[in-house]
Coordinates of C-alpha atoms (C1' of nucleotides) in Angstrom, one line a residue:
Chain A
M1 CA 70.8 -103.1 -61.0
T2 CA 67.5 -102.4 -59.3
K3 CA 65.7 -105.7 -59.1
Q4 CA 62.3 -106.2 -57.7
T5 CA 62.2 -109.1 -55.3
L6 CA 59.2 -111.3 -55.4
A7 CA 58.6 -110.9 -51.7
S8 CA 58.2 -107.1 -51.9
T9 CA 55.5 -107.3 -54.5
A10 CA 51.8 -108.0 -54.3
L11 CA 51.6 -110.4 -57.2
T12 CA 48.6 -112.5 -56.3
P13 CA 46.7 -114.8 -58.6
I14 CA 44.2 -113.1 -60.9
S15 CA 40.6 -113.6 -59.8
D16 CA 39.0 -114.4 -63.1
V17 CA 35.4 -113.2 -62.7
D18 CA 33.9 -111.5 -65.7
G19 CA 34.1 -112.4 -69.4
T20 CA 37.0 -110.0 -70.2
P21 CA 40.0 -111.7 -71.7
L22 CA 42.5 -113.0 -69.2
Y23 CA 45.4 -110.9 -70.7
R24 CA 43.4 -107.7 -70.1
Q25 CA 42.8 -108.7 -66.5
V26 CA 46.6 -109.2 -66.2
K27 CA 47.1 -105.8 -67.8
R28 CA 44.7 -104.2 -65.3
A29 CA 46.5 -106.0 -62.4
L30 CA 49.9 -104.6 -63.6
I31 CA 48.5 -101.1 -63.9
Q32 CA 47.1 -101.4 -60.4
L33 CA 50.5 -102.4 -59.0
I34 CA 52.0 -99.3 -60.6
E35 CA 49.2 -97.0 -59.5
N36 CA 49.5 -98.3 -56.0
G37 CA 53.2 -97.7 -55.9
H38 CA 54.2 -101.4 -55.7
F39 CA 56.2 -100.6 -58.8
A40 CA 57.6 -97.1 -59.2
P41 CA 58.8 -95.4 -62.3
A42 CA 62.2 -96.8 -63.4
D43 CA 61.7 -99.9 -61.4
C44 CA 62.6 -103.3 -62.9
L45 CA 59.7 -105.7 -62.8
P46 CA 60.3 -109.4 -61.8
N47 CA 61.1 -111.5 -64.8
E48 CA 58.3 -112.7 -67.0
S49 CA 58.2 -116.3 -65.8
V50 CA 58.0 -115.1 -62.2
I51 CA 55.1 -112.7 -62.9
A52 CA 53.4 -115.4 -65.0
T53 CA 53.5 -118.0 -62.3
S54 CA 52.6 -115.6 -59.5
L55 CA 49.6 -114.5 -61.4
Q56 CA 48.9 -118.1 -62.4
V57 CA 48.7 -117.4 -66.1
S58 CA 50.9 -118.6 -69.0
I59 CA 53.9 -116.7 -70.1
G60 CA 52.3 -116.1 -73.4
T61 CA 49.3 -114.4 -71.8
L62 CA 51.6 -112.3 -69.6
R63 CA 53.5 -111.2 -72.7
K64 CA 50.4 -110.2 -74.5
A65 CA 49.4 -108.0 -71.5
V66 CA 52.9 -106.5 -71.4
D67 CA 52.9 -105.9 -75.2
E68 CA 49.9 -103.6 -74.8
L69 CA 51.4 -101.8 -71.9
V70 CA 54.6 -101.2 -73.9
A71 CA 52.5 -99.9 -76.8
E72 CA 50.8 -97.5 -74.4
N73 CA 54.1 -96.2 -73.0
V74 CA 53.5 -97.6 -69.5
L75 CA 56.3 -100.2 -69.7
V76 CA 59.6 -100.5 -71.5
R77 CA 61.2 -103.9 -72.4
R78 CA 65.0 -104.3 -72.7
Q79 CA 66.3 -107.6 -73.9
G80 CA 68.8 -109.1 -71.5
K81 CA 67.9 -106.6 -68.8
G82 CA 64.3 -106.7 -67.9
T83 CA 61.0 -104.9 -68.1
F84 CA 60.9 -101.4 -66.6
V85 CA 58.2 -98.9 -65.6
T86 CA 58.5 -95.9 -68.1
T87 CA 60.2 -92.7 -66.9
H88 CA 59.7 -89.4 -68.5
N89 CA 63.2 -88.1 -68.4
S90 CA 64.1 -89.4 -71.7
D91 CA 64.5 -87.3 -74.8
R92 CA 61.5 -88.9 -76.3
F93 CA 59.0 -87.7 -73.9
L94 CA 60.0 -84.1 -74.2
F95 CA 58.8 -84.2 -77.8
Q96 CA 56.1 -86.8 -77.6
F97 CA 53.2 -84.5 -77.5
F98 CA 53.6 -81.2 -79.1
H99 CA 56.8 -80.6 -80.7
V100 CA 58.0 -77.3 -82.0
E101 CA 60.5 -77.6 -84.8
R102 CA 62.5 -75.0 -86.6
R103 CA 61.7 -74.6 -90.3
A104 CA 65.2 -75.6 -91.0
T105 CA 66.1 -75.6 -94.7
D106 CA 69.7 -75.7 -93.6
L107 CA 71.0 -77.9 -90.8
S108 CA 69.4 -81.1 -89.6
Q109 CA 69.1 -80.0 -86.0
A110 CA 66.2 -82.4 -85.4
H111 CA 65.6 -81.8 -81.7
E112 CA 66.5 -78.6 -80.2
Y113 CA 66.3 -78.4 -76.4
P114 CA 64.4 -75.4 -75.1
D115 CA 65.6 -73.2 -72.3
V116 CA 62.7 -72.7 -69.9
E117 CA 62.1 -69.6 -67.8
C118 CA 59.3 -69.3 -65.3
V119 CA 57.3 -66.2 -65.9
S120 CA 54.7 -66.4 -63.3
F121 CA 53.5 -68.8 -60.5
E122 CA 50.3 -68.3 -58.6
K123 CA 47.8 -70.1 -56.5
T124 CA 44.3 -69.3 -57.6
K125 CA 40.9 -70.7 -58.3
A126 CA 39.9 -72.6 -61.4
S127 CA 38.1 -70.8 -64.2
E128 CA 35.1 -72.4 -65.9
E129 CA 37.4 -73.6 -68.8
E130 CA 40.1 -74.9 -66.4
A131 CA 37.6 -76.7 -64.2
T132 CA 35.9 -78.4 -67.1
A133 CA 39.2 -79.6 -68.6
L134 CA 40.5 -80.9 -65.3
G135 CA 37.2 -82.3 -64.0
L136 CA 37.2 -80.0 -61.0
R137 CA 34.4 -77.8 -59.7
L138 CA 34.4 -74.1 -60.6
G139 CA 36.7 -72.2 -58.3
A140 CA 38.6 -75.3 -57.0
P141 CA 42.1 -74.4 -55.9
V142 CA 44.7 -74.7 -58.7
Y143 CA 48.2 -73.6 -59.6
R144 CA 48.5 -71.4 -62.6
I145 CA 52.0 -71.3 -64.0
A146 CA 53.5 -69.5 -67.0
N147 CA 56.7 -70.5 -68.7
R148 CA 58.6 -69.0 -71.5
L149 CA 60.5 -71.4 -73.8
M150 CA 63.6 -70.2 -75.7
L151 CA 64.9 -71.9 -78.8
S152 CA 68.2 -70.7 -80.1
Q153 CA 68.2 -67.8 -77.5
R154 CA 64.9 -66.5 -78.8
P155 CA 61.5 -66.8 -77.2
V156 CA 59.2 -69.1 -79.2
V157 CA 56.6 -70.6 -76.9
L158 CA 54.5 -69.3 -74.0
D159 CA 53.1 -72.1 -71.9
R160 CA 50.3 -71.4 -69.4
L161 CA 49.5 -74.4 -67.5
C162 CA 46.9 -75.2 -64.8
I163 CA 47.1 -78.1 -62.3
S164 CA 45.0 -79.0 -59.3
Q165 CA 46.4 -77.9 -55.9
A166 CA 44.9 -81.1 -54.4
M167 CA 46.8 -83.3 -56.8
F168 CA 50.1 -81.4 -56.6
H169 CA 49.9 -80.4 -52.9
G170 CA 53.0 -78.5 -51.7
L171 CA 54.4 -77.6 -55.1
T172 CA 56.6 -74.5 -54.9
Q173 CA 57.9 -72.1 -57.5
A174 CA 61.4 -73.1 -56.5
Q175 CA 60.7 -76.7 -57.5
F176 CA 59.6 -75.4 -60.9
T177 CA 62.5 -73.1 -61.4
N178 CA 65.2 -75.4 -60.2
R179 CA 64.1 -78.6 -61.9
T180 CA 66.7 -80.3 -64.1
S181 CA 64.3 -82.2 -66.3
T182 CA 60.9 -81.8 -68.0
I183 CA 57.7 -80.8 -66.2
Y184 CA 56.3 -84.2 -66.6
N185 CA 59.4 -85.7 -65.1
L186 CA 58.8 -83.4 -62.1
F187 CA 55.2 -84.6 -61.9
Q188 CA 56.4 -88.2 -61.8
Q189 CA 59.4 -87.7 -59.5
E190 CA 57.9 -85.5 -56.9
F191 CA 54.2 -86.4 -57.0
G192 CA 54.1 -89.9 -58.5
I193 CA 51.9 -88.8 -61.3
T194 CA 52.6 -90.3 -64.7
V195 CA 51.3 -88.6 -67.8
L196 CA 50.4 -91.2 -70.4
R197 CA 48.5 -89.4 -73.1
A198 CA 47.1 -86.0 -74.1
N199 CA 44.5 -84.4 -76.2
E200 CA 45.4 -81.3 -78.2
R201 CA 43.4 -78.8 -80.2
A202 CA 45.2 -76.1 -82.2
R203 CA 44.0 -72.8 -83.7
A204 CA 45.4 -69.6 -85.1
V205 CA 44.7 -66.4 -83.2
P206 CA 46.1 -62.9 -83.1
A207 CA 48.7 -62.6 -80.3
S208 CA 47.3 -61.0 -77.1
L209 CA 49.1 -58.0 -75.7
D210 CA 50.4 -60.2 -72.9
A211 CA 51.6 -62.9 -75.2
S212 CA 53.2 -60.5 -77.7
R213 CA 55.1 -58.8 -74.9
I214 CA 56.4 -62.1 -73.5
L215 CA 57.3 -63.5 -76.9
G216 CA 58.8 -60.2 -78.1
I217 CA 56.5 -59.9 -81.2
A218 CA 54.0 -57.4 -82.5
P219 CA 50.5 -57.5 -81.0
K220 CA 48.0 -59.2 -83.2
L221 CA 50.6 -61.2 -85.1
P222 CA 49.1 -64.5 -86.0
V223 CA 50.3 -67.1 -83.4
L224 CA 49.4 -70.7 -82.9
E225 CA 47.4 -71.6 -79.8
V226 CA 47.5 -75.2 -78.6
H227 CA 45.1 -76.4 -75.9
R228 CA 46.2 -79.6 -74.3
T229 CA 44.7 -81.8 -71.6
A230 CA 47.1 -84.4 -70.3
F231 CA 45.9 -87.6 -68.7
T232 CA 47.2 -90.2 -66.3
F233 CA 45.9 -93.7 -65.6
G234 CA 42.2 -94.2 -65.8
D235 CA 41.8 -91.2 -68.2
K236 CA 42.1 -88.9 -65.2
P237 CA 43.0 -85.3 -66.3
V238 CA 46.2 -84.0 -64.8
E239 CA 47.1 -80.8 -66.5
Y240 CA 45.4 -78.2 -68.7
R241 CA 47.9 -76.2 -70.8
I242 CA 47.6 -73.4 -73.3
S243 CA 50.7 -73.0 -75.5
T244 CA 51.1 -69.9 -77.6
I245 CA 53.6 -70.4 -80.3
N246 CA 55.4 -67.9 -82.5
T247 CA 55.4 -69.8 -85.8
Q248 CA 57.3 -67.3 -87.8
Q249 CA 60.4 -69.5 -87.8
H250 CA 59.0 -72.7 -86.2
D251 CA 56.3 -75.3 -86.9
Y252 CA 54.1 -77.3 -84.7
V253 CA 54.7 -80.9 -85.7
S254 CA 52.3 -83.8 -85.0
L255 CA 53.6 -87.3 -84.9
L256 CA 51.2 -89.4 -86.8
S257 CA 54.2 -90.8 -88.5
K258 CA 54.3 -94.5 -87.5
R259 CA 57.0 -95.3 -89.9
S260 CA 57.3 -99.0 -90.9
Chain B
M1 CA 31.8 -112.9 -99.6
T2 CA 34.9 -112.2 -101.6
K3 CA 37.3 -115.0 -100.9
Q4 CA 40.8 -115.3 -102.2
T5 CA 41.5 -118.7 -103.6
L6 CA 44.9 -120.2 -102.9
A7 CA 45.5 -120.8 -106.6
S8 CA 45.3 -117.2 -107.6
T9 CA 47.8 -116.1 -105.0
A10 CA 51.6 -116.1 -105.1
L11 CA 52.1 -117.4 -101.6
T12 CA 55.4 -119.1 -101.9
P13 CA 57.6 -120.2 -99.0
I14 CA 59.7 -117.5 -97.4
S15 CA 63.3 -117.6 -98.4
D16 CA 65.0 -117.0 -95.1
V17 CA 68.2 -115.3 -95.9
D18 CA 69.3 -112.6 -93.6
G19 CA 69.2 -112.3 -89.9
T20 CA 65.9 -110.4 -89.7
P21 CA 63.1 -112.1 -87.7
L22 CA 60.9 -114.4 -89.6
Y23 CA 57.8 -112.5 -88.8
R24 CA 59.2 -109.4 -90.4
Q25 CA 60.0 -111.3 -93.5
V26 CA 56.4 -112.6 -93.5
K27 CA 55.3 -109.0 -93.1
R28 CA 57.4 -107.9 -96.1
A29 CA 56.1 -110.7 -98.2
L30 CA 52.5 -109.7 -97.4
I31 CA 53.2 -106.1 -98.2
Q32 CA 54.8 -107.2 -101.5
L33 CA 51.7 -109.2 -102.4
I34 CA 49.5 -106.1 -101.8
E35 CA 51.9 -103.8 -103.7
N36 CA 52.1 -106.2 -106.7
G37 CA 48.3 -106.3 -106.8
H38 CA 48.0 -110.0 -105.8
F39 CA 45.7 -108.7 -103.0
A40 CA 43.8 -105.5 -103.8
P41 CA 42.1 -103.2 -101.3
A42 CA 39.0 -104.7 -99.8
D43 CA 40.1 -108.2 -100.7
C44 CA 39.8 -111.0 -98.2
L45 CA 43.1 -112.8 -97.6
P46 CA 43.2 -116.6 -97.4
N47 CA 42.6 -117.7 -93.8
E48 CA 45.5 -117.7 -91.4
S49 CA 46.3 -121.4 -91.5
V50 CA 46.4 -121.4 -95.3
I51 CA 48.8 -118.5 -95.4
A52 CA 50.9 -119.9 -92.7
T53 CA 51.3 -123.3 -94.3
S54 CA 51.9 -121.7 -97.7
L55 CA 54.6 -119.5 -96.4
Q56 CA 55.9 -122.4 -94.3
V57 CA 55.8 -120.6 -91.0
S58 CA 53.8 -121.3 -87.9
I59 CA 50.4 -119.7 -87.4
G60 CA 51.8 -117.7 -84.4
T61 CA 54.5 -116.2 -86.6
L62 CA 52.0 -115.3 -89.2
R63 CA 49.7 -113.7 -86.6
K64 CA 52.6 -111.6 -85.3
A65 CA 53.2 -110.3 -88.9
V66 CA 49.5 -109.5 -89.4
D67 CA 49.4 -107.8 -85.9
E68 CA 51.9 -105.3 -87.1
L69 CA 50.2 -104.7 -90.4
V70 CA 46.9 -104.1 -88.6
A71 CA 48.7 -101.7 -86.3
E72 CA 49.9 -99.9 -89.4
N73 CA 46.5 -99.7 -91.0
V74 CA 47.4 -102.0 -93.9
L75 CA 45.1 -104.9 -92.9
V76 CA 41.9 -105.2 -90.9
R77 CA 40.9 -108.3 -89.0
R78 CA 37.3 -109.2 -88.5
Q79 CA 36.6 -112.2 -86.2
G80 CA 34.5 -114.8 -87.9
K81 CA 34.9 -113.2 -91.3
G82 CA 38.5 -112.9 -92.3
T83 CA 41.4 -110.5 -92.8
F84 CA 41.0 -107.8 -95.3
V85 CA 43.2 -105.2 -97.1
T86 CA 42.3 -101.8 -95.7
T87 CA 40.1 -99.5 -97.8
H88 CA 40.0 -95.8 -97.3
N89 CA 36.3 -95.2 -97.7
S90 CA 35.5 -95.7 -94.1
D91 CA 34.6 -92.9 -91.7
R92 CA 37.8 -93.4 -89.9
F93 CA 40.1 -92.5 -92.6
L94 CA 38.4 -89.3 -93.5
F95 CA 39.5 -88.1 -90.1
Q96 CA 42.7 -90.0 -89.6
F97 CA 45.1 -87.3 -90.5
F98 CA 44.1 -83.8 -89.8
H99 CA 40.8 -83.4 -88.5
V100 CA 38.9 -80.2 -88.1
E101 CA 36.4 -80.2 -85.4
R102 CA 33.9 -77.6 -84.3
R103 CA 34.5 -75.9 -81.0
A104 CA 31.2 -77.3 -79.9
T105 CA 30.3 -76.5 -76.3
D106 CA 26.8 -77.5 -77.2
L107 CA 26.0 -80.6 -79.2
S108 CA 28.2 -83.6 -79.4
Q109 CA 28.4 -83.6 -83.2
A110 CA 31.7 -85.4 -83.1
H111 CA 32.3 -85.9 -86.8
E112 CA 30.8 -83.5 -89.3
Y113 CA 31.1 -84.5 -92.9
P114 CA 32.5 -81.7 -95.2
D115 CA 31.0 -80.8 -98.5
V116 CA 33.8 -80.5 -101.0
E117 CA 33.9 -78.1 -103.9
C118 CA 36.7 -78.1 -106.5
V119 CA 37.9 -74.6 -106.9
S120 CA 40.7 -75.1 -109.5
F121 CA 42.4 -78.0 -111.3
E122 CA 45.5 -77.5 -113.4
K123 CA 48.4 -79.3 -115.0
T124 CA 51.6 -77.5 -114.2
K125 CA 55.2 -77.9 -113.2
A126 CA 56.4 -78.6 -109.7
S127 CA 57.8 -75.7 -107.7
E128 CA 60.9 -76.1 -105.6
E129 CA 58.8 -76.8 -102.5
E130 CA 56.5 -79.3 -104.2
A131 CA 59.4 -81.1 -105.9
T132 CA 61.3 -81.4 -102.6
A133 CA 58.2 -82.8 -100.8
L134 CA 57.3 -85.2 -103.5
G135 CA 60.8 -86.3 -104.4
L136 CA 60.5 -85.0 -107.9
R137 CA 62.9 -82.9 -109.9
L138 CA 62.2 -79.2 -110.2
G139 CA 59.6 -78.5 -113.0
A140 CA 58.4 -82.1 -113.1
P141 CA 54.8 -82.4 -114.4
V142 CA 52.2 -82.3 -111.6
Y143 CA 48.5 -81.7 -111.0
R144 CA 47.7 -78.7 -108.7
I145 CA 44.2 -78.9 -107.4
A146 CA 42.3 -76.6 -105.0
N147 CA 39.3 -77.7 -103.0
R148 CA 37.0 -75.8 -100.7
L149 CA 35.6 -77.7 -97.7
M150 CA 32.3 -76.6 -96.2
L151 CA 31.2 -77.4 -92.7
S152 CA 27.6 -76.6 -91.7
Q153 CA 27.2 -74.7 -95.1
R154 CA 30.1 -72.4 -94.3
P155 CA 33.6 -72.5 -95.9
V156 CA 36.2 -73.6 -93.3
V157 CA 39.1 -75.2 -95.2
L158 CA 41.0 -74.5 -98.4
D159 CA 43.0 -77.5 -99.5
R160 CA 45.7 -77.0 -102.2
L161 CA 47.2 -80.3 -103.2
C162 CA 49.9 -81.3 -105.5
I163 CA 50.4 -84.8 -107.0
S164 CA 52.7 -86.2 -109.7
Q165 CA 51.2 -86.5 -113.2
A166 CA 53.4 -89.6 -113.7
M167 CA 51.8 -91.3 -110.7
F168 CA 48.3 -90.2 -111.4
H169 CA 48.4 -90.4 -115.2
G170 CA 45.1 -89.6 -116.8
L171 CA 43.4 -87.9 -113.9
T172 CA 40.6 -85.6 -114.9
Q173 CA 38.8 -82.8 -113.2
A174 CA 35.6 -84.8 -113.7
Q175 CA 36.9 -87.7 -111.6
F176 CA 37.7 -85.2 -108.9
T177 CA 34.4 -83.4 -109.0
N178 CA 32.2 -86.5 -109.4
R179 CA 33.8 -88.7 -106.8
T180 CA 31.6 -90.1 -104.2
S181 CA 34.2 -90.7 -101.5
T182 CA 37.4 -89.3 -100.1
I183 CA 40.3 -88.2 -102.2
Y184 CA 42.4 -91.0 -100.7
N185 CA 39.7 -93.4 -101.7
L186 CA 40.0 -92.1 -105.3
F187 CA 43.7 -92.6 -105.2
Q188 CA 43.2 -96.2 -104.2
Q189 CA 40.2 -97.1 -106.4
E190 CA 41.4 -95.5 -109.6
F191 CA 45.2 -95.5 -109.3
G192 CA 45.9 -98.4 -106.9
I193 CA 47.8 -96.0 -104.5
T194 CA 47.2 -96.5 -100.8
V195 CA 48.1 -93.7 -98.4
L196 CA 49.4 -95.2 -95.2
R197 CA 50.8 -92.3 -93.2
A198 CA 51.5 -88.6 -93.4
N199 CA 53.7 -85.9 -91.9
E200 CA 52.2 -82.7 -90.9
R201 CA 53.5 -79.3 -89.9
A202 CA 51.2 -76.5 -88.8
R203 CA 51.7 -72.8 -88.4
A204 CA 49.7 -69.6 -88.0
V205 CA 49.8 -67.1 -90.8
P206 CA 47.7 -64.1 -91.9
A207 CA 45.2 -65.2 -94.6
S208 CA 46.4 -64.4 -98.1
L209 CA 44.1 -62.4 -100.4
D210 CA 43.3 -65.5 -102.3
A211 CA 42.5 -67.6 -99.3
S212 CA 40.5 -64.9 -97.6
R213 CA 38.3 -64.6 -100.7
I214 CA 37.7 -68.3 -101.0
L215 CA 37.0 -68.7 -97.3
G216 CA 34.9 -65.6 -97.1
I217 CA 37.0 -63.9 -94.3
A218 CA 38.9 -60.7 -93.9
P219 CA 42.4 -60.6 -95.4
K220 CA 45.2 -61.0 -92.9
L221 CA 42.9 -62.8 -90.4
P222 CA 45.0 -65.4 -88.6
V223 CA 44.5 -68.8 -90.2
L224 CA 46.0 -72.1 -89.6
E225 CA 48.2 -73.5 -92.4
V226 CA 48.9 -77.2 -92.4
H227 CA 51.6 -78.7 -94.7
R228 CA 51.1 -82.4 -95.2
T229 CA 53.1 -84.9 -97.1
A230 CA 51.3 -88.2 -97.5
F231 CA 53.2 -91.5 -98.1
T232 CA 52.5 -94.9 -99.4
F233 CA 54.4 -98.2 -99.1
G234 CA 58.2 -97.8 -98.9
D235 CA 57.9 -94.2 -97.6
K236 CA 57.2 -93.0 -101.1
P237 CA 55.6 -89.6 -101.1
V238 CA 52.3 -89.4 -102.9
E239 CA 50.8 -86.0 -102.2
Y240 CA 51.8 -82.6 -100.9
R241 CA 49.0 -80.6 -99.5
I242 CA 48.6 -77.2 -97.9
S243 CA 45.4 -76.8 -95.9
T244 CA 44.4 -73.3 -94.9
I245 CA 41.9 -73.4 -92.0
N246 CA 39.6 -70.7 -90.6
T247 CA 39.9 -71.5 -86.9
Q248 CA 37.4 -68.9 -85.7
Q249 CA 34.9 -71.6 -84.9
H250 CA 36.9 -74.8 -85.5
D251 CA 40.0 -76.5 -84.1
Y252 CA 42.7 -78.6 -85.7
V253 CA 42.7 -81.8 -83.6
S254 CA 45.6 -84.2 -83.5
L255 CA 45.1 -87.8 -82.5
L256 CA 47.8 -88.7 -80.1
S257 CA 45.1 -90.1 -77.9
K258 CA 45.7 -93.9 -77.8
R259 CA 43.0 -94.4 -75.2
S260 CA 43.5 -97.5 -73.0
Chain C
dC1 C1' 88.6 -112.3 -73.5
dC2 C1' 85.5 -115.7 -72.8
dC3 C1' 82.1 -117.9 -70.1
dA4 C1' 77.9 -118.5 -67.6
dA5 C1' 73.7 -116.8 -65.8
dT6 C1' 69.7 -114.0 -66.5
dT7 C1' 66.2 -111.9 -69.2
dT8 C1' 63.7 -110.7 -73.1
dG9 C1' 62.8 -112.0 -78.2
dT10 C1' 61.5 -115.4 -81.6
dT11 C1' 59.4 -119.6 -83.3
dC12 C1' 57.0 -123.5 -82.9
dG13 C1' 52.6 -126.2 -82.1
dT14 C1' 48.0 -127.3 -79.9
dA15 C1' 43.6 -126.7 -77.9
dT16 C1' 39.6 -124.1 -77.0
dG17 C1' 36.5 -119.9 -77.3
dT18 C1' 33.7 -116.6 -79.9
dA19 C1' 31.8 -114.2 -83.9
dT20 C1' 29.9 -114.6 -88.5
dA21 C1' 27.4 -116.4 -92.3
Chain D
dT1 C1' 23.1 -126.0 -86.9
dT2 C1' 27.2 -126.2 -89.0
dA3 C1' 31.3 -124.6 -90.9
dT4 C1' 34.7 -121.1 -91.1
dA5 C1' 37.6 -117.6 -89.4
dC6 C1' 39.8 -115.0 -86.0
dA7 C1' 40.7 -114.6 -80.7
dT8 C1' 42.5 -116.4 -76.6
dA9 C1' 45.3 -119.3 -73.8
dC10 C1' 48.7 -122.6 -73.0
dG11 C1' 53.5 -124.3 -73.0
dA12 C1' 58.1 -125.6 -74.9
dA13 C1' 62.5 -124.7 -77.0
dC14 C1' 66.0 -121.9 -78.7
dA15 C1' 68.1 -117.3 -80.1
dA16 C1' 70.0 -112.8 -78.8
dA17 C1' 71.3 -109.2 -75.6
dT18 C1' 73.2 -107.9 -71.2
dT19 C1' 75.9 -108.3 -67.2
dG20 C1' 79.3 -109.9 -64.1
dG21 C1' 82.9 -113.1 -63.0

DNA sequence: CCCAATTTGTTCGTATGTATA
DNA sequence: TTATACATACGAACAAATTGG
């Protein structure tokens, strides 16, 4: 098992300055360690008592900090094993954000995996809309990538995503085409960028000529358009994505569920 | 302030039987007390040490149970005041589920309040779709109610909702028309039914003749259709609602945010 | 198969801080 | 100011899951 030795970490005592609760300062410290690469995705953290004594806080305070990080999908706890930095190669994350599901009256095929096909890949300059979403200046260098997602051998979603060239320096179409896992896993594995949350806005629009051709549907057919901005630590925008979805046989499902 | 006296409650010691954690048994006990009406919405619970000693658990265990209930929107804590059963008349809840927002490039009018207008109100029998969603038998007696929501004086959303007559016995159109707060607040105030979570599925469709007339748009214009099932305690379905949204100037926003 | 070591999960209790009325 | 209630912080002991011998 991958264990983090205390020597290799930078677990120094918290310098309690301001009036913020101690457990939040601990949380910040842990986030810093992940951002700085002291802990990488999939790493196992030192055990709780080690971290607590290193940071010179009680174990209860440490646990409260870790509780919040678990709730925010930054860490994962496994009893008997340890506490790990979240990776995005799990099933869960593929469906965490938007989530296209077949309107299945028949079989309970809950999670169908899409086959992805890269339609286009270009280096270009950020449009007004893209620059605003990503917090870049107009015309900043970006990648603009289009993917087609197939469900049950039929095209259902067209993803057009935009990411900063500065943040994803050296990205190639081959990396995109040959990747074995999700896009966000690629971001994490190859660029150390962890997507933690996203904002989404959806609307119904008539399919553009372009989209209708790629999705194999009639032009002007009503399709769902989802605009997503994905964020990493510190609410820094990472990706702006427009998904065009053929909802004739599929639904866009939001996960407000929170089942008790 | 409304304070709950210990005498009026049914806080008896937890009977620890199975192997489930104590704090979850405490949570169940608290939910039971709310479901049974021992604590009503907006009530202030006895203070933590009173509950803890009554249930014969430590204060830490009680707090862990309450933590989860707060996370699930069942309780609200207010430092210095007390712990309260959630009410659904707050701003928050009006926008908790789906959430139509203006595509505002200009003003930051975050939350616009809709003016609601009851379009139709009828007692009828559940369709196949409605019966399935609500867990009723086909043809069970239901209310079918249509509302039109105006934003900035213009019709934007058509809500068609279906609820069981058995669950909402004696509901009148007047109650619906004259209510001062949200529909879920009405459910809670008049029928003691608290909506805790909802599932939603969205798709793009051409506007029906009916919908286009009510929303004042061209027939077959792409509109967003959101199918929602709302649940109360014990995952019991309460309401099935189809919202038809004119997304020419508004977006459907989902709240996966969880900002740190 | 069982045992022992390790790690998180649960439960307990106490003391002090902070917000509210 | 005072009393009350929740919020934070501490620490100890045991339970449960996991792993490796």
